[in-house]
GROMACS .gro file of C-alpha atoms in nm:
model
  291
    1MET     CA    1  10.885  11.923  10.174
    2THR     CA    2  10.697  12.218  10.056
    3PRO     CA    3  10.764  12.359   9.717
    4GLU     CA    4  10.906  12.679   9.886
    5CYS     CA    5  11.185  12.477  10.034
    6THR     CA    6  11.323  12.181   9.811
    7LEU     CA    7  11.611  12.009   9.966
    8LYS     CA    8  11.916  11.938   9.741
    9VAL     CA    9  12.064  11.596   9.827
   10SER     CA   10  12.388  11.525   9.637
   11SER     CA   11  12.584  11.284   9.846
   12PRO     CA   12  12.513  10.979  10.064
   13ALA     CA   13  12.588  11.190  10.381
   14GLU     CA   14  12.324  11.442  10.286
   15LEU     CA   15  12.077  11.149  10.219
   16ILE     CA   16  12.140  11.027  10.554
   17ALA     CA   17  12.077  11.351  10.694
   18ALA     CA   18  11.739  11.393  10.502
   19VAL     CA   19  11.595  11.032  10.604
   20PRO     CA   20  11.467  11.126  10.944
   21PHE     CA   21  11.275  11.417  10.798
   22LEU     CA   22  11.137  11.191  10.514
   23LEU     CA   23  11.017  10.928  10.798
   24GLY     CA   24  10.933  11.181  11.065
   25PHE     CA   25  11.171  11.010  11.328
   26HIS     CA   26  11.539  10.906  11.356
   27PRO     CA   27  11.551  10.536  11.243
   28ALA     CA   28  11.732  10.271  11.447
   29ASP     CA   29  11.762   9.898  11.385
   30SER     CA   30  11.593   9.959  11.062
   31ILE     CA   31  11.597   9.900  10.686
   32THR     CA   32  11.505  10.227  10.490
   33VAL     CA   33  11.452  10.253  10.128
   34VAL     CA   34  11.454  10.593   9.972
   35ALA     CA   35  11.291  10.581   9.619
   36VAL     CA   36  11.339  10.816   9.333
   37ARG     CA   37  11.186  10.902   9.007
   38GLY     CA   38  11.439  11.102   8.807
   39PRO     CA   39  11.610  11.339   9.023
   40ARG     CA   40  11.322  11.351   9.286
   41VAL     CA   41  11.261  11.160   9.613
   42ARG     CA   42  10.914  11.014   9.564
   43PHE     CA   43  10.875  10.769   9.855
   44ALA     CA   44  11.054  10.641  10.162
   45ALA     CA   45  10.975  10.306  10.348
   46ARG     CA   46  11.104  10.165  10.661
   47HIS     CA   47  11.070   9.833  10.831
   48ASP     CA   48  11.238   9.679  11.135
   49LEU     CA   49  11.574   9.503  11.112
   50PRO     CA   50  11.519   9.123  11.098
   51GLU     CA   51  11.584   8.926  11.409
   52PRO     CA   52  11.891   8.704  11.414
   53ASP     CA   53  11.695   8.380  11.430
   54GLN     CA   54  11.425   8.494  11.188
   55PRO     CA   55  11.363   8.203  10.933
   56GLY     CA   56  11.502   8.259  10.577
   57ASP     CA   57  11.178   8.245  10.395
   58GLU     CA   58  11.026   8.497  10.606
   59LEU     CA   59  11.320   8.718  10.541
   60ARG     CA   60  11.276   8.684  10.165
   61THR     CA   61  10.905   8.742  10.172
   62GLU     CA   62  10.963   9.067  10.377
   63SER     CA   63  11.206   9.205  10.145
   64ASP     CA   64  11.005   9.110   9.831
   65HIS     CA   65  10.697   9.274   9.993
   66VAL     CA   66  10.883   9.610  10.065
   67ALA     CA   67  11.030   9.594   9.701
   68GLU     CA   68  10.679   9.551   9.554
   69VAL     CA   69  10.550   9.833   9.761
   70VAL     CA   70  10.823  10.073   9.646
   71ALA     CA   71  10.787   9.958   9.283
   72ARG     CA   72  10.413  10.055   9.297
   73GLN     CA   73  10.501  10.406   9.372
   74GLY     CA   74  10.593  10.469   8.998
   75VAL     CA   75  10.968  10.520   9.075
   76ASP     CA   76  11.276  10.422   8.880
   77GLY     CA   77  11.559  10.392   9.143
   78ALA     CA   78  11.627  10.361   9.515
   79THR     CA   79  11.902  10.369   9.777
   80VAL     CA   80  11.888  10.119  10.066
   81ILE     CA   81  12.005  10.218  10.412
   82GLY     CA   82  12.045   9.977  10.701
   83TYR     CA   83  12.081  10.124  11.055
   84GLY     CA   84  12.223   9.884  11.323
   85PRO     CA   85  12.516   9.656  11.374
   86ALA     CA   86  12.693   9.525  11.070
   87ASP     CA   87  12.617   9.148  11.110
   88ARG     CA   88  12.250   9.210  11.100
   89VAL     CA   89  12.250   9.503  10.859
   90THR     CA   90  12.459   9.356  10.590
   91PRO     CA   91  12.251   9.063  10.472
   92ALA     CA   92  11.928   9.262  10.519
   93VAL     CA   93  12.055   9.542  10.281
   94ALA     CA   94  12.171   9.283  10.033
   95ARG     CA   95  11.840   9.100  10.035
   96THR     CA   96  11.633   9.431  10.007
   97ALA     CA   97  11.867   9.562   9.716
   98GLU     CA   98  11.835   9.254   9.531
   99ALA     CA   99  11.455   9.227   9.575
  100LEU     CA  100  11.435   9.588   9.429
  101ARG     CA  101  11.647   9.478   9.132
  102ARG     CA  102  11.392   9.195   9.058
  103GLN     CA  103  11.137   9.464   9.053
  104GLY     CA  104  11.344   9.647   8.767
  105LEU     CA  105  11.463   9.932   8.996
  106VAL     CA  106  11.819  10.080   8.971
  107VAL     CA  107  11.971  10.044   9.312
  108HIS     CA  108  12.183  10.369   9.334
  109ASP     CA  109  12.357  10.283   9.672
  110GLU     CA  110  12.360  10.052   9.963
  111LEU     CA  111  12.462  10.207  10.294
  112ARG     CA  112  12.501  10.110  10.665
  113VAL     CA  113  12.473  10.349  10.939
  114THR     CA  114  12.631  10.215  11.282
  115ASP     CA  115  12.719  10.421  11.580
  116GLY     CA  116  12.726  10.759  11.403
  117ARG     CA  117  12.932  10.637  11.099
  118TYR     CA  118  12.811  10.517  10.765
  119TRP     CA  119  12.960  10.280  10.501
  120SER     CA  120  12.880  10.230  10.121
  121TYR     CA  121  12.857   9.847  10.028
  122ARG     CA  122  12.913   9.985   9.663
  123CYS     CA  123  13.237  10.166   9.729
  124THR     CA  124  13.567   9.980   9.720
  125GLU     CA  125  13.793  10.272   9.724
  126PRO     CA  126  13.978  10.325  10.060
  127ALA     CA  127  14.032  10.688   9.987
  128CYS     CA  128  13.655  10.738   9.946
  129CYS     CA  129  13.520  10.490  10.186
  130PRO     CA  130  13.780  10.418  10.470
  131PRO     CA  131  13.745  10.094  10.669
  132ASP     CA  132  13.629  10.270  10.983
  133GLY     CA  133  13.350  10.458  10.776
  134ARG     CA  134  13.278  10.817  10.756
  135PRO     CA  135  13.113  11.030  11.023
  136CYS     CA  136  12.729  11.097  10.982
  137PRO     CA  137  12.628  11.462  10.939
  138PRO     CA  138  12.551  11.638  11.270
  139GLY     CA  139  12.231  11.724  11.373
  140HIS     CA  140  12.259  12.099  11.261
  141SER     CA  141  12.379  12.003  10.901
  142ALA     CA  142  12.258  12.215  10.617
  143VAL     CA  143  12.012  11.957  10.519
  144ALA     CA  144  11.861  11.935  10.870
  145ALA     CA  145  11.862  12.305  10.910
  146ALA     CA  146  11.671  12.351  10.577
  147ALA     CA  147  11.417  12.083  10.676
  148THR     CA  148  11.366  12.232  11.011
  149PHE     CA  149  11.323  12.575  10.865
  150ALA     CA  150  11.056  12.427  10.624
  151GLY     CA  151  10.860  12.309  10.916
  152GLN     CA  152  10.951  11.936  10.895
  153VAL     CA  153  10.991  11.746  11.221
  154ALA     CA  154  11.231  11.443  11.302
  155LEU     CA  155  11.125  11.280  11.629
  156PRO     CA  156  11.393  11.103  11.827
  157ASP     CA  157  11.263  10.769  11.761
  158ARG     CA  158  10.970  10.563  11.615
  159ALA     CA  159  10.824  10.517  11.971
  160ALA     CA  160  10.784  10.898  11.991
  161LEU     CA  161  10.595  10.905  11.649
  162VAL     CA  162  10.367  10.622  11.757
  163ALA     CA  163  10.289  10.812  12.082
  164GLN     CA  164  10.218  11.132  11.885
  165LEU     CA  165   9.961  10.931  11.679
  166ALA     CA  166   9.823  10.715  11.959
  167SER     CA  167   9.435  10.722  11.996
  168VAL     CA  168   9.282  10.931  12.279
  169THR     CA  169   9.187  10.752  12.583
  170GLY     CA  170   8.985  10.778  12.891
  171ALA     CA  171   8.716  11.041  12.908
  172ASP     CA  172   8.808  11.169  12.567
  173ARG     CA  173   8.767  10.816  12.417
  174ALA     CA  174   8.419  10.792  12.591
  175ALA     CA  175   8.311  11.123  12.453
  176MET     CA  176   8.427  11.028  12.107
  177THR     CA  177   8.236  10.692  12.137
  178ALA     CA  178   7.916  10.891  12.217
  179ALA     CA  179   7.973  11.138  11.937
  180THR     CA  180   8.019  10.855  11.677
  181ALA     CA  181   7.712  10.684  11.777
  182ARG     CA  182   7.534  11.023  11.711
  183ALA     CA  183   7.708  11.062  11.378
  184GLN     CA  184   7.614  10.719  11.276
  185GLY     CA  185   7.237  10.811  11.363
  186ARG     CA  186   7.271  11.134  11.165
  187LEU     CA  187   7.395  10.917  10.852
  188ALA     CA  188   7.109  10.691  10.899
  189ASP     CA  189   6.870  10.999  10.882
  190LEU     CA  190   7.018  11.084  10.550
  191MET     CA  191   6.950  10.739  10.431
  192ALA     CA  192   6.580  10.756  10.545
  193ARG     CA  193   6.556  11.086  10.337
  194GLU     CA  194   6.675  10.926  10.024
  195LEU     CA  195   6.602  10.553  10.010
  196HIS     CA  196   6.722  10.507   9.659
  197GLU     CA  197   7.128  10.448   9.633
  198ALA     CA  198   7.184  10.743   9.385
  199GLY     CA  199   7.010  10.987   9.607
  200PHE     CA  200   7.183  10.879   9.930
  201ALA     CA  201   7.520  10.891   9.740
  202ARG     CA  202   7.465  11.266   9.642
  203LEU     CA  203   7.371  11.364  10.003
  204VAL     CA  204   7.675  11.188  10.151
  205ARG     CA  205   7.899  11.344   9.890
  206HIS     CA  206   7.756  11.710   9.966
  207ALA     CA  207   7.769  11.639  10.335
  208GLY     CA  208   8.137  11.512  10.305
  209ARG     CA  209   8.255  11.797  10.110
  210THR     CA  210   8.096  12.043  10.341
  211ALA     CA  211   8.266  11.869  10.646
  212VAL     CA  212   8.617  11.855  10.476
  213ARG     CA  213   8.600  12.225  10.395
  214ALA     CA  214   8.466  12.320  10.749
  215ALA     CA  215   8.761  12.122  10.905
  216GLU     CA  216   9.013  12.295  10.683
  217ARG     CA  217   8.873  12.637  10.782
  218SER     CA  218   8.879  12.552  11.142
  219TYR     CA  219   9.259  12.433  11.156
  220ARG     CA  220   9.373  12.695  10.902
  221SER     CA  221   9.263  12.951  11.153
  222GLY     CA  222   9.426  12.771  11.460
  223ARG     CA  223   9.113  12.620  11.600
  224GLY     CA  224   9.014  12.257  11.612
  225LEU     CA  225   8.693  12.058  11.582
  226ALA     CA  226   8.431  11.958  11.832
  227ASP     CA  227   8.383  11.572  11.917
  228ASP     CA  228   8.063  11.559  11.712
  229GLN     CA  229   8.242  11.734  11.408
  230VAL     CA  230   8.543  11.482  11.422
  231ALA     CA  231   8.292  11.183  11.442
  232TRP     CA  232   8.076  11.315  11.146
  233LEU     CA  233   8.390  11.354  10.942
  234GLY     CA  234   8.514  11.024  11.026
  235VAL     CA  235   8.187  10.853  10.945
  236LEU     CA  236   8.170  11.023  10.612
  237LEU     CA  237   8.532  10.961  10.521
  238ILE     CA  238   8.460  10.576  10.472
  239HIS     CA  239   8.278  10.679  10.153
  240LEU     CA  240   8.521  10.690   9.876
  241PRO     CA  241   8.395  10.999   9.702
  242VAL     CA  242   8.451  11.199  10.037
  243ARG     CA  243   8.775  11.057  10.096
  244ASP     CA  244   8.907  11.132   9.747
  245TYR     CA  245   8.772  11.479   9.764
  246ALA     CA  246   8.980  11.525  10.083
  247TRP     CA  247   9.283  11.361   9.919
  248GLU     CA  248   9.242  11.602   9.625
  249ARG     CA  249   9.280  11.895   9.853
  250ILE     CA  250   9.582  11.765  10.042
  251GLY     CA  251   9.882  11.986  10.091
  252THR     CA  252  10.192  11.973  10.317
  253GLN     CA  253  10.103  12.289  10.539
  254PRO     CA  254  10.154  12.237  10.911
  255TRP     CA  255   9.804  12.294  10.983
  256ARG     CA  256   9.684  12.014  10.752
  257VAL     CA  257   9.927  11.774  10.956
  258THR     CA  258   9.775  11.892  11.276
  259MET     CA  259   9.429  11.846  11.138
  260TRP     CA  260   9.473  11.489  11.012
  261THR     CA  261   9.673  11.394  11.317
  262ASP     CA  262   9.388  11.509  11.540
  263VAL     CA  263   9.124  11.340  11.340
  264LEU     CA  264   9.320  11.027  11.329
  265ARG     CA  265   9.366  11.011  11.703
  266ARG     CA  266   8.999  11.086  11.792
  267VAL     CA  267   8.795  10.869  11.543
  268GLU     CA  268   8.680  10.533  11.653
  269PRO     CA  269   8.884  10.238  11.541
  270PRO     CA  270   8.663  10.132  11.223
  271TYR     CA  271   8.710  10.484  11.100
  272LEU     CA  272   9.097  10.498  11.118
  273LEU     CA  273   9.207  10.400  10.779
  274ALA     CA  274   9.090  10.723  10.576
  275PRO     CA  275   9.254  10.971  10.801
  276ALA     CA  276   9.561  10.764  10.835
  277CYS     CA  277   9.616  10.760  10.463
  278LEU     CA  278   9.532  11.135  10.436
  279LEU     CA  279   9.782  11.213  10.714
  280SER     CA  280  10.043  11.008  10.531
  281PHE     CA  281   9.989  11.222  10.204
  282THR     CA  282  10.051  11.539  10.406
  283GLY     CA  283  10.399  11.455  10.470
  284CYS     CA  284  10.466  11.336  10.115
  285PRO     CA  285  10.846  11.405  10.030
  286ALA     CA  286  10.766  11.441   9.655
  287ASN     CA  287  10.954  11.792   9.649
  288THR     CA  288  11.268  11.664   9.776
  289ALA     CA  289  11.527  11.651   9.519
  290SER     CA  290  11.857  11.469   9.465
  291ASP     CA  291  12.130  11.530   9.197
   0.00000   0.00000   0.00000
């Protein structure tokens, strides 16, 4: 969320309403961890709900891995939310919560969402948590409305998100392949100009910063980049000083999301990692607060 629209989340229902906007899509058959530091949401992670016949050692390894990733974000607590049928969600939520505790994190709540209703595994009071659960917030809840007003998007499912980020194909892919070959030749020319390592690094750093700023100007004004510009930026971003420079300039403005989505979809496979990481930071939920 942008600093101009900080979402207040003060109940399990409001947190459930916020999750699709933290992830970018409405989860289903999923385990989601929403991690906080103090009063602010700092990180959200999701993985598929385990299959019924998945071996126990794989289940424990998966939960431990998720907990380790969450703990590395510098958070101090988390809420675990399982989406799906009770017989699959209940053990998965319990495993994930226990793995988080082993990492030293406080588990604030453990929730299940099934068929539009939610339950808390931590609540034992029938008046607060009736046996048939509570209705999930409607799509037009106050949290959803505030997130939408702030420019956040919650796609209908993960498949829609994957499709939105899918690499270009056909003639567009062929054009990018040719443009990338030209960019690689351009980089080789830089190396020929400065054969010693320090000189080459200096030239790459300067070229990368120039390319990042040019991309920002273009997308800020509502334009895009030509194939050769995207390919050149992609080739330069594999160099850490260039990637770090782009990361330092990251913001959550919609045009930045458009920019890094476009670059991610168009670069050749060897150059996907940097724009993917940068795109993930443009949707950082660090400004979402909970009481």
